[in-house]
Amino acid sequence: MADGSARKSSLKPSSRKSFLLPSSVIIIVGIILALTYQSKLKPPPPKLCGSPGGPPITAPRIKLRDGRHLAYKEHGLPREKANRKIIFIHGSDCCRHDAVFATLLSPNLVEELGVYMVSFDRPGYCESDPHPNRTPQSLVSDIEELADQLSLGSKFYVLGYSMGGQAAWGCLKYIPHRLAGVTLVAPVVNYWWKNLPLNVSTEGFNLQQKRDQGAVRVAHYAPLLIYWWNTQKWFPGSSIANRDHSLLSQPDRDIISKLGSSRKPHWEEVRQQGIHESINRDMIVGFGNWEFDPIVLENPFLNNEGSVHLWQGDEDMLVPVTLQRYLAHKLPWVHYHEVPRSGHFFHFTKGVVDDIVKTLLTTNAEIKSV
């Protein structure tokens, strides 16, 4: 099903001007708009859960050191009976209910491997408090606090999907000593990571749809405009923000069509606190200036006590496969699994979740037994 080796991409040098020039246009237009439409550019305050007029609190939540609350949902075996504990990090426009790596995991595998999994609402989503000052590192701190307050032990597994994959890179950077293993599934790549060559980032950037190219540029160069950009009606904003599935690859459209409304019965809850501290904040952080670069990370499992896996569909229109191939080439300690004829939602295919989770939980054991 999957090709475990990284494929080389034919890349030609590209002029820095061709990739960065549009940013100057965005900034100039942004200044004009900011002066002209100040009232329309400022996002409304979030509707905090549990506040007067805000959404109700229905999920268990922990209180973080800074006073914010993080909502979570538990799956699989009870914590005290599980041998392996996984923290799942959801992607954009999702929440704790979207833990398909738990809900689609076969009961037999849950019992066989002793699996407990906890999913949580990232800040600003569903029932977790917003964090306007969120950074890649702050989200890792949230994850570590969640693990500690739920008594998951000194080490745990992390599984990050799409935009949640960026948090998984953060865990490898900031808390490698807490990790038993990590899996990234179609993780979003920041085109402005310092060690990502211009020709590689340009090729990947140009594989996006035009509307998403514009939204990503705004998020990076003019983040104060992103709320206006994704809510105005003059031209298309981000496809994720506008929930436009027409730009997806055919395999993804087929999966969405087959699942229908059963894929997201909680659709309205995801953005109930507002789009800005959820979708827009994801873009601002995900495509902003990071404190670290995943491309230069070192293997945290030098003694084969754990493993890192990256899974990617080769027809993903949201996260270009060429970028993952480059990452796999630069980080040979990452086990790369490329799934042919698949898009961003390939994990909904029957049996794939079992493959991904079993690979994460057993690879290091197989290495030790050799």
PDB file of N, CA, C and O in Angstrom, residues 203-257:
ATOM      1  N   GLU A 203       8.252  25.281  -5.700  1.00  0.00           N
ATOM      2  CA  GLU A 203       7.547  24.221  -6.423  1.00  0.00           C
ATOM      3  C   GLU A 203       6.308  23.780  -5.652  1.00  0.00           C
ATOM      4  O   GLU A 203       5.215  23.652  -6.207  1.00  0.00           O
ATOM      5  N   GLY A 204       6.472  23.562  -4.340  1.00  0.00           N
ATOM      6  CA  GLY A 204       5.338  23.145  -3.536  1.00  0.00           C
ATOM      7  C   GLY A 204       4.267  24.220  -3.463  1.00  0.00           C
ATOM      8  O   GLY A 204       3.073  23.926  -3.578  1.00  0.00           O
ATOM      9  N   PHE A 205       4.700  25.466  -3.289  1.00  0.00           N
ATOM     10  CA  PHE A 205       3.765  26.583  -3.209  1.00  0.00           C
ATOM     11  C   PHE A 205       2.933  26.695  -4.480  1.00  0.00           C
ATOM     12  O   PHE A 205       1.713  26.902  -4.429  1.00  0.00           O
ATOM     13  N   ASN A 206       3.569  26.529  -5.620  1.00  0.00           N
ATOM     14  CA  ASN A 206       2.878  26.668  -6.903  1.00  0.00           C
ATOM     15  C   ASN A 206       1.933  25.515  -7.214  1.00  0.00           C
ATOM     16  O   ASN A 206       1.121  25.609  -8.137  1.00  0.00           O
ATOM     17  N   LEU A 207       2.042  24.425  -6.459  1.00  0.00           N
ATOM     18  CA  LEU A 207       1.116  23.307  -6.648  1.00  0.00           C
ATOM     19  C   LEU A 207      -0.222  23.570  -5.955  1.00  0.00           C
ATOM     20  O   LEU A 207      -1.193  22.851  -6.186  1.00  0.00           O
ATOM     21  N   GLN A 208      -0.262  24.579  -5.098  1.00  0.00           N
ATOM     22  CA  GLN A 208      -1.524  24.945  -4.452  1.00  0.00           C
ATOM     23  C   GLN A 208      -2.450  25.661  -5.433  1.00  0.00           C
ATOM     24  O   GLN A 208      -2.005  26.241  -6.414  1.00  0.00           O
ATOM     25  N   GLN A 209      -3.726  25.649  -5.109  1.00  0.00           N
ATOM     26  CA  GLN A 209      -4.685  26.442  -5.872  1.00  0.00           C
ATOM     27  C   GLN A 209      -4.407  27.925  -5.628  1.00  0.00           C
ATOM     28  O   GLN A 209      -3.915  28.309  -4.568  1.00  0.00           O
ATOM     29  N   LYS A 210      -4.736  28.770  -6.594  1.00  0.00           N
ATOM     30  CA  LYS A 210      -4.443  30.205  -6.505  1.00  0.00           C
ATOM     31  C   LYS A 210      -5.060  30.836  -5.259  1.00  0.00           C
ATOM     32  O   LYS A 210      -4.439  31.678  -4.603  1.00  0.00           O
ATOM     33  N   ARG A 211      -6.275  30.444  -4.930  1.00  0.00           N
ATOM     34  CA  ARG A 211      -6.941  31.061  -3.779  1.00  0.00           C
ATOM     35  C   ARG A 211      -6.189  30.755  -2.488  1.00  0.00           C
ATOM     36  O   ARG A 211      -6.115  31.580  -1.580  1.00  0.00           O
ATOM     37  N   ASP A 212      -5.611  29.549  -2.408  1.00  0.00           N
ATOM     38  CA  ASP A 212      -4.861  29.185  -1.213  1.00  0.00           C
ATOM     39  C   ASP A 212      -3.479  29.817  -1.208  1.00  0.00           C
ATOM     40  O   ASP A 212      -2.943  30.135  -0.134  1.00  0.00           O
ATOM     41  N   GLN A 213      -2.902  30.037  -2.369  1.00  0.00           N
ATOM     42  CA  GLN A 213      -1.633  30.759  -2.438  1.00  0.00           C
ATOM     43  C   GLN A 213      -1.797  32.160  -1.851  1.00  0.00           C
ATOM     44  O   GLN A 213      -0.971  32.622  -1.049  1.00  0.00           O
ATOM     45  N   GLY A 214      -2.870  32.820  -2.247  1.00  0.00           N
ATOM     46  CA  GLY A 214      -3.120  34.177  -1.749  1.00  0.00           C
ATOM     47  C   GLY A 214      -3.340  34.203  -0.251  1.00  0.00           C
ATOM     48  O   GLY A 214      -2.786  35.045   0.463  1.00  0.00           O
ATOM     49  N   ALA A 215      -4.128  33.250   0.263  1.00  0.00           N
ATOM     50  CA  ALA A 215      -4.425  33.220   1.696  1.00  0.00           C
ATOM     51  C   ALA A 215      -3.170  32.938   2.514  1.00  0.00           C
ATOM     52  O   ALA A 215      -2.956  33.541   3.575  1.00  0.00           O
ATOM     53  N   VAL A 216      -2.324  32.039   2.022  1.00  0.00           N
ATOM     54  CA  VAL A 216      -1.090  31.712   2.738  1.00  0.00           C
ATOM     55  C   VAL A 216      -0.150  32.912   2.757  1.00  0.00           C
ATOM     56  O   VAL A 216       0.498  33.205   3.775  1.00  0.00           O
ATOM     57  N   ARG A 217      -0.064  33.629   1.646  1.00  0.00           N
ATOM     58  CA  ARG A 217       0.786  34.839   1.609  1.00  0.00           C
ATOM     59  C   ARG A 217       0.295  35.876   2.622  1.00  0.00           C
ATOM     60  O   ARG A 217       1.087  36.504   3.321  1.00  0.00           O
ATOM     61  N   VAL A 218      -1.016  36.067   2.677  1.00  0.00           N
ATOM     62  CA  VAL A 218      -1.566  37.043   3.619  1.00  0.00           C
ATOM     63  C   VAL A 218      -1.244  36.626   5.056  1.00  0.00           C
ATOM     64  O   VAL A 218      -0.826  37.444   5.881  1.00  0.00           O
ATOM     65  N   ALA A 219      -1.432  35.336   5.353  1.00  0.00           N
ATOM     66  CA  ALA A 219      -1.158  34.842   6.702  1.00  0.00           C
ATOM     67  C   ALA A 219       0.292  35.090   7.098  1.00  0.00           C
ATOM     68  O   ALA A 219       0.584  35.405   8.261  1.00  0.00           O
ATOM     69  N   HIS A 220       1.210  34.979   6.144  1.00  0.00           N
ATOM     70  CA  HIS A 220       2.628  35.154   6.456  1.00  0.00           C
ATOM     71  C   HIS A 220       3.040  36.624   6.487  1.00  0.00           C
ATOM     72  O   HIS A 220       3.704  37.067   7.430  1.00  0.00           O
ATOM     73  N   TYR A 221       2.674  37.379   5.453  1.00  0.00           N
ATOM     74  CA  TYR A 221       3.176  38.739   5.303  1.00  0.00           C
ATOM     75  C   TYR A 221       2.291  39.801   5.950  1.00  0.00           C
ATOM     76  O   TYR A 221       2.782  40.858   6.353  1.00  0.00           O
ATOM     77  N   ALA A 222       0.997  39.538   6.032  1.00  0.00           N
ATOM     78  CA  ALA A 222       0.073  40.551   6.560  1.00  0.00           C
ATOM     79  C   ALA A 222      -0.997  39.879   7.413  1.00  0.00           C
ATOM     80  O   ALA A 222      -2.178  39.909   7.086  1.00  0.00           O
ATOM     81  N   PRO A 223      -0.609  39.243   8.530  1.00  0.00           N
ATOM     82  CA  PRO A 223      -1.570  38.473   9.327  1.00  0.00           C
ATOM     83  C   PRO A 223      -2.736  39.294   9.864  1.00  0.00           C
ATOM     84  O   PRO A 223      -3.808  38.733  10.113  1.00  0.00           O
ATOM     85  N   LEU A 224      -2.558  40.615  10.019  1.00  0.00           N
ATOM     86  CA  LEU A 224      -3.675  41.445  10.498  1.00  0.00           C
ATOM     87  C   LEU A 224      -4.828  41.489   9.498  1.00  0.00           C
ATOM     88  O   LEU A 224      -5.945  41.865   9.846  1.00  0.00           O
ATOM     89  N   LEU A 225      -4.550  41.083   8.258  1.00  0.00           N
ATOM     90  CA  LEU A 225      -5.582  41.115   7.224  1.00  0.00           C
ATOM     91  C   LEU A 225      -6.293  39.783   7.037  1.00  0.00           C
ATOM     92  O   LEU A 225      -7.244  39.704   6.257  1.00  0.00           O
ATOM     93  N   ILE A 226      -5.852  38.737   7.737  1.00  0.00           N
ATOM     94  CA  ILE A 226      -6.354  37.409   7.410  1.00  0.00           C
ATOM     95  C   ILE A 226      -7.841  37.244   7.726  1.00  0.00           C
ATOM     96  O   ILE A 226      -8.563  36.531   7.019  1.00  0.00           O
ATOM     97  N   TYR A 227      -8.335  37.904   8.781  1.00  0.00           N
ATOM     98  CA  TYR A 227      -9.770  37.791   9.073  1.00  0.00           C
ATOM     99  C   TYR A 227     -10.577  38.385   7.927  1.00  0.00           C
ATOM    100  O   TYR A 227     -11.532  37.765   7.440  1.00  0.00           O
ATOM    101  N   TRP A 228     -10.193  39.582   7.492  1.00  0.00           N
ATOM    102  CA  TRP A 228     -10.900  40.209   6.373  1.00  0.00           C
ATOM    103  C   TRP A 228     -10.773  39.356   5.122  1.00  0.00           C
ATOM    104  O   TRP A 228     -11.754  39.130   4.402  1.00  0.00           O
ATOM    105  N   TRP A 229      -9.575  38.847   4.856  1.00  0.00           N
ATOM    106  CA  TRP A 229      -9.325  38.075   3.635  1.00  0.00           C
ATOM    107  C   TRP A 229     -10.233  36.851   3.550  1.00  0.00           C
ATOM    108  O   TRP A 229     -10.754  36.524   2.480  1.00  0.00           O
ATOM    109  N   ASN A 230     -10.422  36.174   4.679  1.00  0.00           N
ATOM    110  CA  ASN A 230     -11.199  34.930   4.669  1.00  0.00           C
ATOM    111  C   ASN A 230     -12.695  35.123   4.876  1.00  0.00           C
ATOM    112  O   ASN A 230     -13.444  34.141   4.867  1.00  0.00           O
ATOM    113  N   THR A 231     -13.130  36.372   5.054  1.00  0.00           N
ATOM    114  CA  THR A 231     -14.561  36.612   5.230  1.00  0.00           C
ATOM    115  C   THR A 231     -15.155  37.533   4.165  1.00  0.00           C
ATOM    116  O   THR A 231     -16.379  37.568   4.006  1.00  0.00           O
ATOM    117  N   GLN A 232     -14.315  38.283   3.433  1.00  0.00           N
ATOM    118  CA  GLN A 232     -14.839  39.182   2.402  1.00  0.00           C
ATOM    119  C   GLN A 232     -15.396  38.366   1.227  1.00  0.00           C
ATOM    120  O   GLN A 232     -15.104  37.178   1.074  1.00  0.00           O
ATOM    121  N   LYS A 233     -16.229  39.016   0.392  1.00  0.00           N
ATOM    122  CA  LYS A 233     -16.921  38.327  -0.696  1.00  0.00           C
ATOM    123  C   LYS A 233     -16.448  38.782  -2.077  1.00  0.00           C
ATOM    124  O   LYS A 233     -17.031  38.381  -3.085  1.00  0.00           O
ATOM    125  N   TRP A 234     -15.403  39.603  -2.134  1.00  0.00           N
ATOM    126  CA  TRP A 234     -14.956  40.113  -3.431  1.00  0.00           C
ATOM    127  C   TRP A 234     -14.235  39.051  -4.254  1.00  0.00           C
ATOM    128  O   TRP A 234     -14.329  39.006  -5.463  1.00  0.00           O
ATOM    129  N   PHE A 235     -13.461  38.214  -3.563  1.00  0.00           N
ATOM    130  CA  PHE A 235     -12.711  37.161  -4.253  1.00  0.00           C
ATOM    131  C   PHE A 235     -12.538  36.006  -3.276  1.00  0.00           C
ATOM    132  O   PHE A 235     -12.714  36.168  -2.064  1.00  0.00           O
ATOM    133  N   PRO A 236     -12.206  34.822  -3.782  1.00  0.00           N
ATOM    134  CA  PRO A 236     -12.140  33.647  -2.905  1.00  0.00           C
ATOM    135  C   PRO A 236     -11.026  33.736  -1.871  1.00  0.00           C
ATOM    136  O   PRO A 236      -9.892  34.099  -2.194  1.00  0.00           O
ATOM    137  N   GLY A 237     -11.356  33.418  -0.623  1.00  0.00           N
ATOM    138  CA  GLY A 237     -10.342  33.317   0.421  1.00  0.00           C
ATOM    139  C   GLY A 237      -9.841  31.886   0.510  1.00  0.00           C
ATOM    140  O   GLY A 237      -9.928  31.120  -0.454  1.00  0.00           O
ATOM    141  N   SER A 238      -9.335  31.506   1.646  1.00  0.00           N
ATOM    142  CA  SER A 238      -8.815  30.153   1.837  1.00  0.00           C
ATOM    143  C   SER A 238      -9.898  29.107   1.593  1.00  0.00           C
ATOM    144  O   SER A 238     -11.040  29.253   2.026  1.00  0.00           O
ATOM    145  N   SER A 239      -9.530  28.027   0.901  1.00  0.00           N
ATOM    146  CA  SER A 239     -10.495  26.958   0.639  1.00  0.00           C
ATOM    147  C   SER A 239     -10.897  26.263   1.936  1.00  0.00           C
ATOM    148  O   SER A 239     -12.040  25.812   2.079  1.00  0.00           O
ATOM    149  N   ILE A 240      -9.985  26.183   2.912  1.00  0.00           N
ATOM    150  CA  ILE A 240     -10.308  25.573   4.201  1.00  0.00           C
ATOM    151  C   ILE A 240     -11.291  26.464   4.953  1.00  0.00           C
ATOM    152  O   ILE A 240     -12.301  25.995   5.485  1.00  0.00           O
ATOM    153  N   ALA A 241     -11.003  27.767   5.005  1.00  0.00           N
ATOM    154  CA  ALA A 241     -11.876  28.702   5.715  1.00  0.00           C
ATOM    155  C   ALA A 241     -13.266  28.733   5.110  1.00  0.00           C
ATOM    156  O   ALA A 241     -14.263  28.905   5.816  1.00  0.00           O
ATOM    157  N   ASN A 242     -13.346  28.561   3.792  1.00  0.00           N
ATOM    158  CA  ASN A 242     -14.636  28.614   3.099  1.00  0.00           C
ATOM    159  C   ASN A 242     -15.259  27.243   2.875  1.00  0.00           C
ATOM    160  O   ASN A 242     -16.282  27.128   2.214  1.00  0.00           O
ATOM    161  N   ARG A 243     -14.584  26.213   3.387  1.00  0.00           N
ATOM    162  CA  ARG A 243     -15.087  24.839   3.277  1.00  0.00           C
ATOM    163  C   ARG A 243     -15.456  24.485   1.841  1.00  0.00           C
ATOM    164  O   ARG A 243     -16.518  23.919   1.565  1.00  0.00           O
ATOM    165  N   ASP A 244     -14.540  24.801   0.944  1.00  0.00           N
ATOM    166  CA  ASP A 244     -14.723  24.524  -0.476  1.00  0.00           C
ATOM    167  C   ASP A 244     -13.992  23.231  -0.825  1.00  0.00           C
ATOM    168  O   ASP A 244     -12.766  23.195  -0.878  1.00  0.00           O
ATOM    169  N   HIS A 245     -14.732  22.167  -1.074  1.00  0.00           N
ATOM    170  CA  HIS A 245     -14.143  20.869  -1.378  1.00  0.00           C
ATOM    171  C   HIS A 245     -13.909  20.654  -2.868  1.00  0.00           C
ATOM    172  O   HIS A 245     -13.366  19.616  -3.254  1.00  0.00           O
ATOM    173  N   SER A 246     -14.298  21.614  -3.685  1.00  0.00           N
ATOM    174  CA  SER A 246     -14.170  21.429  -5.137  1.00  0.00           C
ATOM    175  C   SER A 246     -12.715  21.396  -5.587  1.00  0.00           C
ATOM    176  O   SER A 246     -12.415  20.906  -6.684  1.00  0.00           O
ATOM    177  N   LEU A 247     -11.798  21.909  -4.758  1.00  0.00           N
ATOM    178  CA  LEU A 247     -10.392  21.966  -5.138  1.00  0.00           C
ATOM    179  C   LEU A 247      -9.629  20.717  -4.727  1.00  0.00           C
ATOM    180  O   LEU A 247      -8.439  20.595  -5.029  1.00  0.00           O
ATOM    181  N   LEU A 248     -10.295  19.800  -4.051  1.00  0.00           N
ATOM    182  CA  LEU A 248      -9.630  18.589  -3.585  1.00  0.00           C
ATOM    183  C   LEU A 248      -9.365  17.626  -4.737  1.00  0.00           C
ATOM    184  O   LEU A 248      -9.990  17.713  -5.800  1.00  0.00           O
ATOM    185  N   SER A 249      -8.469  16.698  -4.505  1.00  0.00           N
ATOM    186  CA  SER A 249      -8.188  15.671  -5.519  1.00  0.00           C
ATOM    187  C   SER A 249      -9.381  14.730  -5.628  1.00  0.00           C
ATOM    188  O   SER A 249     -10.223  14.648  -4.725  1.00  0.00           O
ATOM    189  N   GLN A 250      -9.453  14.000  -6.726  1.00  0.00           N
ATOM    190  CA  GLN A 250     -10.574  13.099  -6.949  1.00  0.00           C
ATOM    191  C   GLN A 250     -10.685  12.041  -5.855  1.00  0.00           C
ATOM    192  O   GLN A 250     -11.796  11.760  -5.375  1.00  0.00           O
ATOM    193  N   PRO A 251      -9.573  11.432  -5.402  1.00  0.00           N
ATOM    194  CA  PRO A 251      -9.707  10.468  -4.300  1.00  0.00           C
ATOM    195  C   PRO A 251     -10.345  11.069  -3.046  1.00  0.00           C
ATOM    196  O   PRO A 251     -11.154  10.409  -2.379  1.00  0.00           O
ATOM    197  N   ASP A 252     -10.005  12.325  -2.735  1.00  0.00           N
ATOM    198  CA  ASP A 252     -10.588  12.969  -1.563  1.00  0.00           C
ATOM    199  C   ASP A 252     -12.068  13.268  -1.770  1.00  0.00           C
ATOM    200  O   ASP A 252     -12.893  13.088  -0.858  1.00  0.00           O
ATOM    201  N   ARG A 253     -12.425  13.729  -2.966  1.00  0.00           N
ATOM    202  CA  ARG A 253     -13.842  14.015  -3.241  1.00  0.00           C
ATOM    203  C   ARG A 253     -14.669  12.731  -3.168  1.00  0.00           C
ATOM    204  O   ARG A 253     -15.811  12.741  -2.699  1.00  0.00           O
ATOM    205  N   ASP A 254     -14.096  11.637  -3.613  1.00  0.00           N
ATOM    206  CA  ASP A 254     -14.803  10.351  -3.548  1.00  0.00           C
ATOM    207  C   ASP A 254     -15.047   9.947  -2.100  1.00  0.00           C
ATOM    208  O   ASP A 254     -16.137   9.463  -1.748  1.00  0.00           O
ATOM    209  N   ILE A 255     -14.052  10.145  -1.244  1.00  0.00           N
ATOM    210  CA  ILE A 255     -14.190   9.788   0.171  1.00  0.00           C
ATOM    211  C   ILE A 255     -15.242  10.650   0.849  1.00  0.00           C
ATOM    212  O   ILE A 255     -16.102  10.154   1.585  1.00  0.00           O
ATOM    213  N   ILE A 256     -15.205  11.967   0.597  1.00  0.00           N
ATOM    214  CA  ILE A 256     -16.183  12.871   1.202  1.00  0.00           C
ATOM    215  C   ILE A 256     -17.596  12.539   0.746  1.00  0.00           C
ATOM    216  O   ILE A 256     -18.547  12.548   1.532  1.00  0.00           O
ATOM    217  N   SER A 257     -17.738  12.229  -0.535  1.00  0.00           N
ATOM    218  CA  SER A 257     -19.047  11.871  -1.075  1.00  0.00           C
ATOM    219  C   SER A 257     -19.578  10.590  -0.434  1.00  0.00           C
ATOM    220  O   SER A 257     -20.778  10.490  -0.113  1.00  0.00           O
TER     221      SER A 257
END
